[in-house]
Coordinates of C-alpha atoms and ligand atoms in Angstrom, one line a residue:
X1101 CA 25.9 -2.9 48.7
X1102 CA 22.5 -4.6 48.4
X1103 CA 19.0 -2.7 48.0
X1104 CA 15.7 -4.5 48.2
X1105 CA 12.2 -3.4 48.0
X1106 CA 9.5 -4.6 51.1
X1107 CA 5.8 -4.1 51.3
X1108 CA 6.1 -5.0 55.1
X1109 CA 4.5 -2.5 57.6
X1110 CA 7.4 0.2 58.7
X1111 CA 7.0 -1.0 62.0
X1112 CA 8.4 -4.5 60.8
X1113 CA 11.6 -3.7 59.1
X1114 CA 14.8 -4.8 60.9
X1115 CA 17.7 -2.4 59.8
X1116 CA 19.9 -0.4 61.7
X1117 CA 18.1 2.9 61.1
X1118 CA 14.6 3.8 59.7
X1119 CA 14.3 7.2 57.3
X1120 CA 11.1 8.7 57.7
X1121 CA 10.4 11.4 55.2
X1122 CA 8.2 14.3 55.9
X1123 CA 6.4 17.9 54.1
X1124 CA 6.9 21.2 55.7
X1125 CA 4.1 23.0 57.1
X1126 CA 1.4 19.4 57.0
X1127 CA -1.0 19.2 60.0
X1128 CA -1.1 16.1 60.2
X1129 CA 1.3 13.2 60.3
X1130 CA 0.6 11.2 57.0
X1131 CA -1.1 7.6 57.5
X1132 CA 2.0 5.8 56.9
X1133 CA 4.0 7.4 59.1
X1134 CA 1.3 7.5 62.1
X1135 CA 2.0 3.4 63.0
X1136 CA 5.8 4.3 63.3
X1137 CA 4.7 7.0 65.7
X1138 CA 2.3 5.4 67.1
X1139 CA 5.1 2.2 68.1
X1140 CA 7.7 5.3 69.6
X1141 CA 4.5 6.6 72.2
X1142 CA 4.2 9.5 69.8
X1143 CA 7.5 10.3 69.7
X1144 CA 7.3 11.7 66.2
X1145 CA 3.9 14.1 66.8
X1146 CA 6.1 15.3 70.0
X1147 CA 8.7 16.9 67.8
X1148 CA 6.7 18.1 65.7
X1149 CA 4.9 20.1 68.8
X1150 CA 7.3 21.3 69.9
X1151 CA 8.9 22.6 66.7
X1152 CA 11.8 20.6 67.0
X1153 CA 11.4 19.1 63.5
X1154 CA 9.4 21.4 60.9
X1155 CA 10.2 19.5 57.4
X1156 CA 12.3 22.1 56.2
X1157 CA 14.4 20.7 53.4
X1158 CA 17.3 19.1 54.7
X1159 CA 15.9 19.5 58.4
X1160 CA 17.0 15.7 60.8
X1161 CA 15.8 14.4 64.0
X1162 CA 17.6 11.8 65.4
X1163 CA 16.0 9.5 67.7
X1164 CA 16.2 6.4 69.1
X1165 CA 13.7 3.7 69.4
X1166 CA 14.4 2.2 72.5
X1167 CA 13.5 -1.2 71.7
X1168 CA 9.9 -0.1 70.8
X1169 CA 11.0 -0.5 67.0
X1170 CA 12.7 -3.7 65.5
X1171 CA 15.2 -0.9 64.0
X1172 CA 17.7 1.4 66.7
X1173 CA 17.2 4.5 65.2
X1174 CA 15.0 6.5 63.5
X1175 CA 16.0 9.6 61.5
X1176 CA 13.0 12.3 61.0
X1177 CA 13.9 14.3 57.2
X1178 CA 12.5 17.5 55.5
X1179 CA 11.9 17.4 52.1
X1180 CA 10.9 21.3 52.5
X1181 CA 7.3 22.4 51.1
X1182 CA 5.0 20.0 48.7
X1183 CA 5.4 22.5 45.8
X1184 CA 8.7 22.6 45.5
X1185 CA 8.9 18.7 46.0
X1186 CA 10.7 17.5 42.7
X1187 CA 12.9 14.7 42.2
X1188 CA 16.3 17.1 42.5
X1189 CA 15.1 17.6 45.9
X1190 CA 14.2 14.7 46.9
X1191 CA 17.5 12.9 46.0
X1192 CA 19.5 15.6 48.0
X1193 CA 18.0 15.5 50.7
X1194 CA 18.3 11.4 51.1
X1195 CA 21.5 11.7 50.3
X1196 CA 22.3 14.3 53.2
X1197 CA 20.2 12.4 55.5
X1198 CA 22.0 8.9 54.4
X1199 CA 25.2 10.2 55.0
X1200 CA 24.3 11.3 58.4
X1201 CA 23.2 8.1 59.5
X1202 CA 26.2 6.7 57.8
X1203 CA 28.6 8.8 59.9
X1204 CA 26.6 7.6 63.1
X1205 CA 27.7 4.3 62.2
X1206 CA 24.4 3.1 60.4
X1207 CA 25.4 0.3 57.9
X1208 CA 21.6 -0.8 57.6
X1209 CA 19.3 2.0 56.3
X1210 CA 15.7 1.5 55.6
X1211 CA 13.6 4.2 53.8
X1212 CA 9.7 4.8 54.8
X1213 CA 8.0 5.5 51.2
X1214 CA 6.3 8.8 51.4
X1215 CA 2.7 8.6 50.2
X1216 CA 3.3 12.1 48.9
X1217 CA 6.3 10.7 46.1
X1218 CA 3.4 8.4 45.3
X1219 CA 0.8 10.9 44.2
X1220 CA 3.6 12.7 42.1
X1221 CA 5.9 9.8 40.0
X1222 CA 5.5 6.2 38.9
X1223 CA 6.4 3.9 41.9
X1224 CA 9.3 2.6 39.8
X1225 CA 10.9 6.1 39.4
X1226 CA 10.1 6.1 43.4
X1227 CA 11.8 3.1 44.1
X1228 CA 15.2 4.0 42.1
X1229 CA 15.0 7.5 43.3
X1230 CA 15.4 6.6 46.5
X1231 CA 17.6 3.8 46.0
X1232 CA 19.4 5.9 44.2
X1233 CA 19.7 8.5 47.0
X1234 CA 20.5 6.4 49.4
X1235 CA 23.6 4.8 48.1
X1236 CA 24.9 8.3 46.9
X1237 CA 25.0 9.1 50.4
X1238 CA 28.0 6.7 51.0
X1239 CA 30.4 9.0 49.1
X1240 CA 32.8 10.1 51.4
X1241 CA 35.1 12.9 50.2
X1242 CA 38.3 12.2 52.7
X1243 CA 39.3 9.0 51.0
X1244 CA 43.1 10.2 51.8
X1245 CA 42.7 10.8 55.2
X1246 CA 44.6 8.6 57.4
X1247 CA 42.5 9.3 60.9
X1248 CA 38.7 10.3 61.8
X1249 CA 36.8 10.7 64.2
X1250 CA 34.1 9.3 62.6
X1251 CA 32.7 5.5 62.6
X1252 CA 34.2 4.4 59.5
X1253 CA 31.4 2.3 58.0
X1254 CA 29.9 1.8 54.5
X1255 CA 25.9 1.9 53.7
X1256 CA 25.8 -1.8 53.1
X1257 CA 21.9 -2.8 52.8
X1258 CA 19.1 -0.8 51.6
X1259 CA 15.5 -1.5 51.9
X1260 CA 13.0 0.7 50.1
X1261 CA 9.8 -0.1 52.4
X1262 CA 6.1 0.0 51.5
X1263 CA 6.2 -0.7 47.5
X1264 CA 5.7 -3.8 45.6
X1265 CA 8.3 -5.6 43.6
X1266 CA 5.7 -5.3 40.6
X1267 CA 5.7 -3.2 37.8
X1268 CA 9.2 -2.5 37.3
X1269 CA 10.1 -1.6 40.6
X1270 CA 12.8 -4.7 41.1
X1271 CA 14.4 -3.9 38.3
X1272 CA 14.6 0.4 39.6
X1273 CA 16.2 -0.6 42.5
X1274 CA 19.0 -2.3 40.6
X1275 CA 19.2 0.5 38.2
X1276 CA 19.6 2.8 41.6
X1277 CA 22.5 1.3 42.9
X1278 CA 23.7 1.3 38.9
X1279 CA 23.7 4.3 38.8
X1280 CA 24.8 5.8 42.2
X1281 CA 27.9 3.7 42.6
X1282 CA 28.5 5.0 38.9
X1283 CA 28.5 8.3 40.1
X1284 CA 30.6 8.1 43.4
X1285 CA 33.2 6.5 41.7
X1286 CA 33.4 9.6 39.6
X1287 CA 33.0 11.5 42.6
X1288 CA 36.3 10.2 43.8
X1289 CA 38.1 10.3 40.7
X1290 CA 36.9 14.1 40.8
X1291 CA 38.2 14.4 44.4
X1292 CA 41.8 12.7 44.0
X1293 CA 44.6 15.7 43.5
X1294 CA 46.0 16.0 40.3
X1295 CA 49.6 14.2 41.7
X1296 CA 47.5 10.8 42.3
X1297 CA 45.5 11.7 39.3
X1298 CA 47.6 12.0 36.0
X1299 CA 45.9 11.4 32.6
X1300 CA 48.2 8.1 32.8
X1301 CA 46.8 7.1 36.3
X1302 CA 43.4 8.0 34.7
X1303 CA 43.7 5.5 32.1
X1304 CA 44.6 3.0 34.6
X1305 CA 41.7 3.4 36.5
X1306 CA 39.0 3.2 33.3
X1307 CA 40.9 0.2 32.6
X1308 CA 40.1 -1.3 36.1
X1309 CA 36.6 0.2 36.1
X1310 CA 35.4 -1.2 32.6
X1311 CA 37.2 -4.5 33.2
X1312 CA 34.4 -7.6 32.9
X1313 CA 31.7 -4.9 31.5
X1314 CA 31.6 -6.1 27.7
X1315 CA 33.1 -2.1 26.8
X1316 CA 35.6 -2.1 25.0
X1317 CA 38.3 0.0 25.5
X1318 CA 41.5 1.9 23.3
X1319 CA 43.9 4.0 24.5
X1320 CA 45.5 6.7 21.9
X1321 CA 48.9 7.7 22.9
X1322 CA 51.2 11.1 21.7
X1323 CA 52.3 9.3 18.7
X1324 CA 48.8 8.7 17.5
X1325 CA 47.5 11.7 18.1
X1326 CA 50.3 13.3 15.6
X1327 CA 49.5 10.8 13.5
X1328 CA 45.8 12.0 13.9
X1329 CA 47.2 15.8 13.2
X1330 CA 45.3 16.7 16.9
X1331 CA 47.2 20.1 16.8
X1332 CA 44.9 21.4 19.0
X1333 CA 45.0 18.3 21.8
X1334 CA 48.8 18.8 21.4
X1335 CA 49.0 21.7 21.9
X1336 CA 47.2 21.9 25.3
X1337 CA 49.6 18.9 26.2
X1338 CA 53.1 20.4 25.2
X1339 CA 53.7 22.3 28.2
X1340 CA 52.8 19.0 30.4
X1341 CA 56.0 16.3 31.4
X1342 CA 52.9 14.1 31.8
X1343 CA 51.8 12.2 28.3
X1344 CA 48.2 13.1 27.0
X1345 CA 45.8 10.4 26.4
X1346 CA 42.9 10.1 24.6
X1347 CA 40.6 7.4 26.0
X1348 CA 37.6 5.9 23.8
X1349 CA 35.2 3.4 25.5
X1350 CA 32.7 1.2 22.9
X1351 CA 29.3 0.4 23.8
X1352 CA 27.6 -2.0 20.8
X1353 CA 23.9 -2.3 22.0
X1354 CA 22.4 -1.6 18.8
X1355 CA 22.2 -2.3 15.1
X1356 CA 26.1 -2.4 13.5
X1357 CA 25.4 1.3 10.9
X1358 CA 22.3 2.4 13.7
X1359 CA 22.4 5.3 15.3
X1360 CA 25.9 6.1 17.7
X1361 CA 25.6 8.8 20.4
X1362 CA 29.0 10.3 21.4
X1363 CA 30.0 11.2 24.8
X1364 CA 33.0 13.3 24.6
X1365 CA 34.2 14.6 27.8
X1366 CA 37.0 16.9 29.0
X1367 CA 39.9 15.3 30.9
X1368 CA 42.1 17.9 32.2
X1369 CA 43.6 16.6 35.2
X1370 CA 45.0 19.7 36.3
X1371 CA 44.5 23.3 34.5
X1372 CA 46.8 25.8 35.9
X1373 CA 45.5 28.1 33.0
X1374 CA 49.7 27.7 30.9
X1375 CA 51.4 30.2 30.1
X1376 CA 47.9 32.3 30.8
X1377 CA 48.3 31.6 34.2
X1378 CA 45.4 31.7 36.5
X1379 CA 45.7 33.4 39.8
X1380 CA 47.2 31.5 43.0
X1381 CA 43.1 31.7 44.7
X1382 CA 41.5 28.5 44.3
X1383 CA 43.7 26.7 41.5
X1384 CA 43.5 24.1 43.9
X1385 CA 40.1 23.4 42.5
X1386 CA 41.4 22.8 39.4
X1387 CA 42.1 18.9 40.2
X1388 CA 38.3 18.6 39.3
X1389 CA 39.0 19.9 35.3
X1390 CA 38.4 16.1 34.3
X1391 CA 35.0 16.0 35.6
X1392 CA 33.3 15.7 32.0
X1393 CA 36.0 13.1 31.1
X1394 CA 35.1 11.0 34.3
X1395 CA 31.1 11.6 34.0
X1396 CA 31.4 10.2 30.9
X1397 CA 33.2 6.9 31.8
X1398 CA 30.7 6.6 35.0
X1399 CA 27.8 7.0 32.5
X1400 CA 29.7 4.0 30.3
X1401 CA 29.4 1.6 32.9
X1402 CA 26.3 2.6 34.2
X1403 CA 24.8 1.8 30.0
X1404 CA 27.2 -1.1 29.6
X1405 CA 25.0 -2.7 33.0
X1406 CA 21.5 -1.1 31.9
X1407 CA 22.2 -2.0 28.1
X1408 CA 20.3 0.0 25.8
X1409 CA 19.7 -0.7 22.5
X1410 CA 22.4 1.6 21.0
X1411 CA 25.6 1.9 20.2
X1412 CA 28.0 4.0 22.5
X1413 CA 31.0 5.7 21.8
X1414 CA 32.9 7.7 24.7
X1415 CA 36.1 9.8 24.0
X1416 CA 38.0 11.1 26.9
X1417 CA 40.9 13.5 25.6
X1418 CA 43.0 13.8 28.9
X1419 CA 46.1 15.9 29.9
X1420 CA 47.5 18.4 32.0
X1421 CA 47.6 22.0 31.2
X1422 CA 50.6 23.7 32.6
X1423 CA 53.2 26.3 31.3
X1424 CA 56.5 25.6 30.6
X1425 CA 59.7 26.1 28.2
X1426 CA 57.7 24.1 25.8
X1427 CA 54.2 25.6 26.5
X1428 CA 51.8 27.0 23.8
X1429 CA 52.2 30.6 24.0
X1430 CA 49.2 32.9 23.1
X1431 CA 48.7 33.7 19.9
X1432 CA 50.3 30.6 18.5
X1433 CA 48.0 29.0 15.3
X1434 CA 47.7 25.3 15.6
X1435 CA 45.4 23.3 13.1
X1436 CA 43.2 20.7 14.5
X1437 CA 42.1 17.7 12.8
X1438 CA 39.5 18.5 11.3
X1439 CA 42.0 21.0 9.2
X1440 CA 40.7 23.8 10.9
X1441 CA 42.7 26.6 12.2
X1442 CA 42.9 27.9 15.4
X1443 CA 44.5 31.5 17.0
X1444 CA 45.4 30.8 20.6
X1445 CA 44.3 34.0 22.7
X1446 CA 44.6 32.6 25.9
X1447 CA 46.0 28.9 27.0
X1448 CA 43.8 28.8 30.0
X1449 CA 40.7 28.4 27.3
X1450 CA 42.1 24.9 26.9
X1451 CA 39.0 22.8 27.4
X1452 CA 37.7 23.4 23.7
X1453 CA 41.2 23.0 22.3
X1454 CA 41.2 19.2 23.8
X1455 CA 37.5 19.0 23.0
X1456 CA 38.0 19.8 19.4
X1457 CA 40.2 16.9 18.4
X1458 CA 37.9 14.7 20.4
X1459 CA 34.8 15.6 18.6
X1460 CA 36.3 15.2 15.4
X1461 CA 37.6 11.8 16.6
X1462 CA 33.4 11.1 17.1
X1463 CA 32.7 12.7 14.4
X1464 CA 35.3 10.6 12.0
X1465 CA 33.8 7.4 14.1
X1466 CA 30.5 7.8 12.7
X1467 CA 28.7 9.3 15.5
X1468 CA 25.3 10.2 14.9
X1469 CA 24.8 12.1 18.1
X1470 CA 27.0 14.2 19.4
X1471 CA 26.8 15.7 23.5
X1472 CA 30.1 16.9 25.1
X1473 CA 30.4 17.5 29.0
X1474 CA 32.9 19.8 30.5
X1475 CA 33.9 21.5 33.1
X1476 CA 34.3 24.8 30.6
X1477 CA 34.0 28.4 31.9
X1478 CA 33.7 30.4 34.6
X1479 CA 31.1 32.3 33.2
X1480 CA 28.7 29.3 33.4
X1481 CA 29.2 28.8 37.2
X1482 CA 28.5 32.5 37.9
X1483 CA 25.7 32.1 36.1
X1484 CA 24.2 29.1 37.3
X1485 CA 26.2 28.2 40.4
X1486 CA 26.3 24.4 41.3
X1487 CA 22.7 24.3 41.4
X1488 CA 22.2 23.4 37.4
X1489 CA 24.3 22.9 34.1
X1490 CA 24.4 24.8 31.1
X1491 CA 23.5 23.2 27.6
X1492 CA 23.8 24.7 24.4
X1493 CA 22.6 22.7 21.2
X1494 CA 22.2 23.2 17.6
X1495 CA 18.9 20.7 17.4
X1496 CA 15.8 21.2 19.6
X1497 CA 14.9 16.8 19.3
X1498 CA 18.4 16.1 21.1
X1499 CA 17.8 18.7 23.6
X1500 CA 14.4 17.7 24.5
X1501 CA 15.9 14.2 25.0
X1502 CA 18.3 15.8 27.3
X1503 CA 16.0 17.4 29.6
X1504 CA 13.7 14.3 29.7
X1505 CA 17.0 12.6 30.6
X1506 CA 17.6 15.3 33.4
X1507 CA 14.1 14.6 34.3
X1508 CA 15.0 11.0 35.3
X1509 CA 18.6 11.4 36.6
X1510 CA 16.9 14.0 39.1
X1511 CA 19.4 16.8 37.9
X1512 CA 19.0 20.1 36.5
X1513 CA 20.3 21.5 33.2
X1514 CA 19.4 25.2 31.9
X1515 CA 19.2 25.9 28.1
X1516 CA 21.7 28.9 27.1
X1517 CA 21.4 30.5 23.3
X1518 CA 23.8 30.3 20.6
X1519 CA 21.8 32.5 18.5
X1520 CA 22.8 33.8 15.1
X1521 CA 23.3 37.1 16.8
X1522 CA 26.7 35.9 18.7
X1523 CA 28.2 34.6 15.1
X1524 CA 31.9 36.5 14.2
X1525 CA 32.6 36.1 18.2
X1526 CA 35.0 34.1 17.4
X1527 CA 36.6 35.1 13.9
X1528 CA 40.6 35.1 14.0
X1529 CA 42.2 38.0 12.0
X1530 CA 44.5 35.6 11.1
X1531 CA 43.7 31.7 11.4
X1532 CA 39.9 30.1 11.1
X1533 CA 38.3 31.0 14.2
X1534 CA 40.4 31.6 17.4
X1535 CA 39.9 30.5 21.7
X1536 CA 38.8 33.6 23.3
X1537 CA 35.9 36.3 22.1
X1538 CA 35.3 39.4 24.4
X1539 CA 34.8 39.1 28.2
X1540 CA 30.6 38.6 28.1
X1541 CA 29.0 35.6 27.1
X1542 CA 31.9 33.7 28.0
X1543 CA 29.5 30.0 28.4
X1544 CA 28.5 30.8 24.7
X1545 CA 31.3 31.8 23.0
X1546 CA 32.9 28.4 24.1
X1547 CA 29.6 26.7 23.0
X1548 CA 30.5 28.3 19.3
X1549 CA 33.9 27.5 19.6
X1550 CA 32.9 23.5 19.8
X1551 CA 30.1 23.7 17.3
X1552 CA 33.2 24.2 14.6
X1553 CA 33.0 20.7 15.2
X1554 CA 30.5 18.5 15.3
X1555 CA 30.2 18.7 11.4
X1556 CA 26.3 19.8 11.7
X1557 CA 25.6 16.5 13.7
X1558 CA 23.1 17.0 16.2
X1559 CA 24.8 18.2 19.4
X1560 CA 24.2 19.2 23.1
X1561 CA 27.2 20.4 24.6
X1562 CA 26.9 20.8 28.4
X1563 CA 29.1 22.6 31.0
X1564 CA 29.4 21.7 34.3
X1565 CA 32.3 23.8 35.5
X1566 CA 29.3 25.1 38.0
X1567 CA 27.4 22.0 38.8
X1568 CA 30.7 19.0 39.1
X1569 CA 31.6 20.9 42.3
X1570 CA 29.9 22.2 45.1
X1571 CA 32.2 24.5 47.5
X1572 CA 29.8 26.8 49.6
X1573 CA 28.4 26.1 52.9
X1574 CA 25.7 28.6 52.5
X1575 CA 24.2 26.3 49.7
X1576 CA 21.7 24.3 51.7
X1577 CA 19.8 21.9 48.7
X1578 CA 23.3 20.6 47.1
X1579 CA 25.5 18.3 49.2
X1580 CA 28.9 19.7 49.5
X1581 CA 32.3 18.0 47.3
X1582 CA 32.2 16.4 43.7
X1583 CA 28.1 15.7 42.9
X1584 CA 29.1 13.8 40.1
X1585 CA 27.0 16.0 37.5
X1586 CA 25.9 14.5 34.3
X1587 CA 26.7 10.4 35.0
X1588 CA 23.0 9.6 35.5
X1589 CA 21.9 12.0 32.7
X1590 CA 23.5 11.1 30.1
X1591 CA 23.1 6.8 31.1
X1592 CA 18.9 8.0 30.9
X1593 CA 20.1 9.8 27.6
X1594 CA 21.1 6.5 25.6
X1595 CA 18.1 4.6 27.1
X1596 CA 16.5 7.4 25.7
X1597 CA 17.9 7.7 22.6
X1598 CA 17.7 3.6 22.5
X1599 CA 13.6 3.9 22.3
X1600 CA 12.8 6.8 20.8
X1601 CA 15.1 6.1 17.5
X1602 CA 16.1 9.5 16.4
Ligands
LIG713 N1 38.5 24.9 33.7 C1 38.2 26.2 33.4 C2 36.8 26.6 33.7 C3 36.3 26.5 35.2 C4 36.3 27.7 35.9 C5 35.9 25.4 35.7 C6 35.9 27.6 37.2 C7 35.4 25.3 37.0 C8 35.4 26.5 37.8 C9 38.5 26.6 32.0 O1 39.5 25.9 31.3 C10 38.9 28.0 31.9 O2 39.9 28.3 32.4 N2 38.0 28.8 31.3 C11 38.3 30.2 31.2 C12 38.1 30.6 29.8 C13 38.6 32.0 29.5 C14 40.1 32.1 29.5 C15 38.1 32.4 28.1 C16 37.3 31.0 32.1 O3 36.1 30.6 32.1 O4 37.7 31.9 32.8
LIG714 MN1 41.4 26.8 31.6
LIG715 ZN1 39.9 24.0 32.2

């Protein structure tokens, strides 16, 4: 896929279909959307008439330009009401409209810059938003199907028209595609089942991902991780035939002793709960329990092509959790690496278990920074849906890095307390702290359960059990499948990080 930025007139630009972009509820077409219309005899103000096309997010008109246009089609999208306009919506509804025109067979898309994006953002943060957008739209969520009905065609070429190459806005376009392809390949990792996507196959596939991108890459297998004394990790993986992994990707962009920001991310390839087995409804979904893990590699390759100045290190703990003869069985006391002890309540609270040893693994590997993404409770996606993420910290700098970084990915995160008032949740009668607290708070008392951790590092922990997968078609602002949450956030986090020197 190639992107490009042109100052030409819309009415210029050869490409199989043109995206014009409109407000709901404007009386007027905007000025640089009036030559198009004016080339399609009006074509455009006609819909509009007739209410056909109102700019309701999300809302398409497909028409065709009838020679009267050097491109075939033109493709009229809402981006809903100017006061809502933000770059969350924005992205989505690109994406929606670029997969549309990809599934007509459109392999040349061309996006009319909307003066309106202008008045609100830089034109660099423009030019790799919609980039950006665009190229997210050629995720396609039926990689394992063998027929369709559909053209089968890939968004090839991209040109972002009316915006100089000046002032950075080369460079955004390239950071757009960066970034988007980043995030559908974790988008399809998220999508394979958990029989094509094993922690060993998962390994396989960083390897092939990272290859030629300067990361380096280690594998730790069973036998180091007893070595390690990762009683927690282990004990999550004993009930698997499957070998754990744990996968740790370095990034050296900065000084050798500067600051190192950890990524640690959950890998569960498939969590049927163990021996706490969940019910038969919707375990299915569970194939997408390594969505931290993979966000985290996506976000690697992303920085190891953007290269900030600071070091990187990513630790993907991955396994299966599934009960067996051998499985953990509640109540069981494990000790994690750190040498802290842990009651088992419940296996399917197996997310911080992995996440504990994988922390400690930063920690002991000089991180600095700590942020951990996983797909972790339940509670957080009744709470939030797959509209935002949950983040919990224990410093207010990292977190205000994080939402700047949201800012830029053009995704949303929601802060969720881990006040004083929740401490003794998680006190063991018998071991250090144990799994599973009372049945409120569920987002937090996993939050506490990690912060055991991070040895008082600074820390955001974000959980995207709500946000990595979007299932409902009554959801109109979120494209449907894997969305990939967190990749672009946390690449914006190290450039962040990189130039503010915390
Ligand atoms: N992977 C799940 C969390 C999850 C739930 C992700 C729904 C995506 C959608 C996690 O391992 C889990 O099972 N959490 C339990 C914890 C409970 C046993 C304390 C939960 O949230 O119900
Ligand atoms: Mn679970
Ligand atoms: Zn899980």
């Amino acid at each position: 896929m190639q992107a490009r930025l042109l100052k030409a007139t819309p009415e210029s630009v050869q490409a199989d279909a043109l995206m014009v972009l409109l407000l709901q509820g404007e009386a007027t077409l905007p000025a640089e959307v009036a030559g198009v219309d004016q080339k399609l005899g009006g074509a455009i103000q006609e819909v509009v008439r007739d209410r056909q096309f109102t700019g309701k997010l999300m809302d398409q008109v497909y028409l065709r330009n009838l020679g009267k246009l050097p491109s075939t089609w033109t493709l009229l999208l809402g981006l809903g009401k100017a006061e809502a306009l933000d770059p969350v919506r924005v992205r989505n509804a690109v994406q929606a409209g670029a997969r549309f025109l990809r599934k007509k067979g459109n392999r040349r898309l061309a996006v009319l810059v909307p003066a309106a994006a202008l008045q609100r953002w830089a034109p660099a943060d423009v030019a790799r938003t919609l980039t950006e957008a665009v190229a997210l739209g050629n995720f396609e969520q039926r990689s394992l199907r063998t027929r369709s009905d559909e053209p089968q065609v890939d968004i090839e070429d991209i040109t972002i028209v009316g915006l100089d190459s000046d002032r950075g806005a080369a460079e955004a376009v390239a950071a757009g595609l960066t970034l988007a392809n980043a995030t559908n390949q974790v988008r399809e990792w998220v999508n394979l089942p958990a029989n094509a996507f094993t922690p060993s196959v998962f390994v396989e596939k960083v390897r092939e991902f990272t290859k030629g991108s300067g990361l380096e890459m280690q594998v730790l297998e069973m036998e180091d991780m007893r070595r390690l004394r990762m009683g927690a990790l282990l004990a999550v993986a004993k009930g698997s035939d499957e070998p754990a992994k744990m996968i740790v990707l370095r990034y050296r962009g900065g000084k050798p002793g500067g600051p190192t920001l950890a990524l640690v991310g959950k890998g569960i390839t498939f969590d049927s709960g163990g021996i706490s087995l969940k019910p038969a409804d919707h375990m299915e979904y569970m194939k997408s329990d390594m969505g931290g893990g993979a966000a985290v590699v996506g976000a690697m390759r992303a920085i190891a092509d953007l290269k900030p100045a600071v070091n990187v290190i990513a630790v993907v703990p991955t396994t299966e959790n599934m009960p067996s003869g051998k499985a953990t069985r509640p109540g069981d006391v494990v000790t994690a690496s750190n040498g802290k002890t842990i009651e088992i309540i419940n296996t399917d609270a197996e997310g911080r278990l992995i996440l504990a040893d994988g922390i400690t693994y930063a920690v002991k590997e000089g991180a600095t920074h700590i942020v951990d993404v996983a797909t972790l409770t339940g509670s957080i996606a009744r709470s939030l849906g797959p509209v935002a993420m949950g983040a919990f910290t224990n410093n207010n700098q990292l977190m205000g890095l994080v939402r700047r970084a949201a800012d830029l990915a053009g995704e949303r995160v929601w802060e969720m307390p881990t006040w004083a008032d929740y401490d003794g949740l998680i006190d063991s009668d018998i071991a250090d702290i144990k799994n599973t607290a009372v049945l409120w708070a569920g987002a937090t008392t996993a939050a506490l359960f990690l912060r055991e951790f991070v040895d008082g590092r600074p820390w955001v922990h974000l959980d995207i059990a709500g946000s990595a997968w979007q299932d409902s078609s009554e959801l109109k602002a979120v494209p449907k499948g894997p969305t990939g949450s967190a990749v672009r956030l946390l690449a914006h986090l190290a450039h962040l990080l990189a130039i503010e020197k915390t």
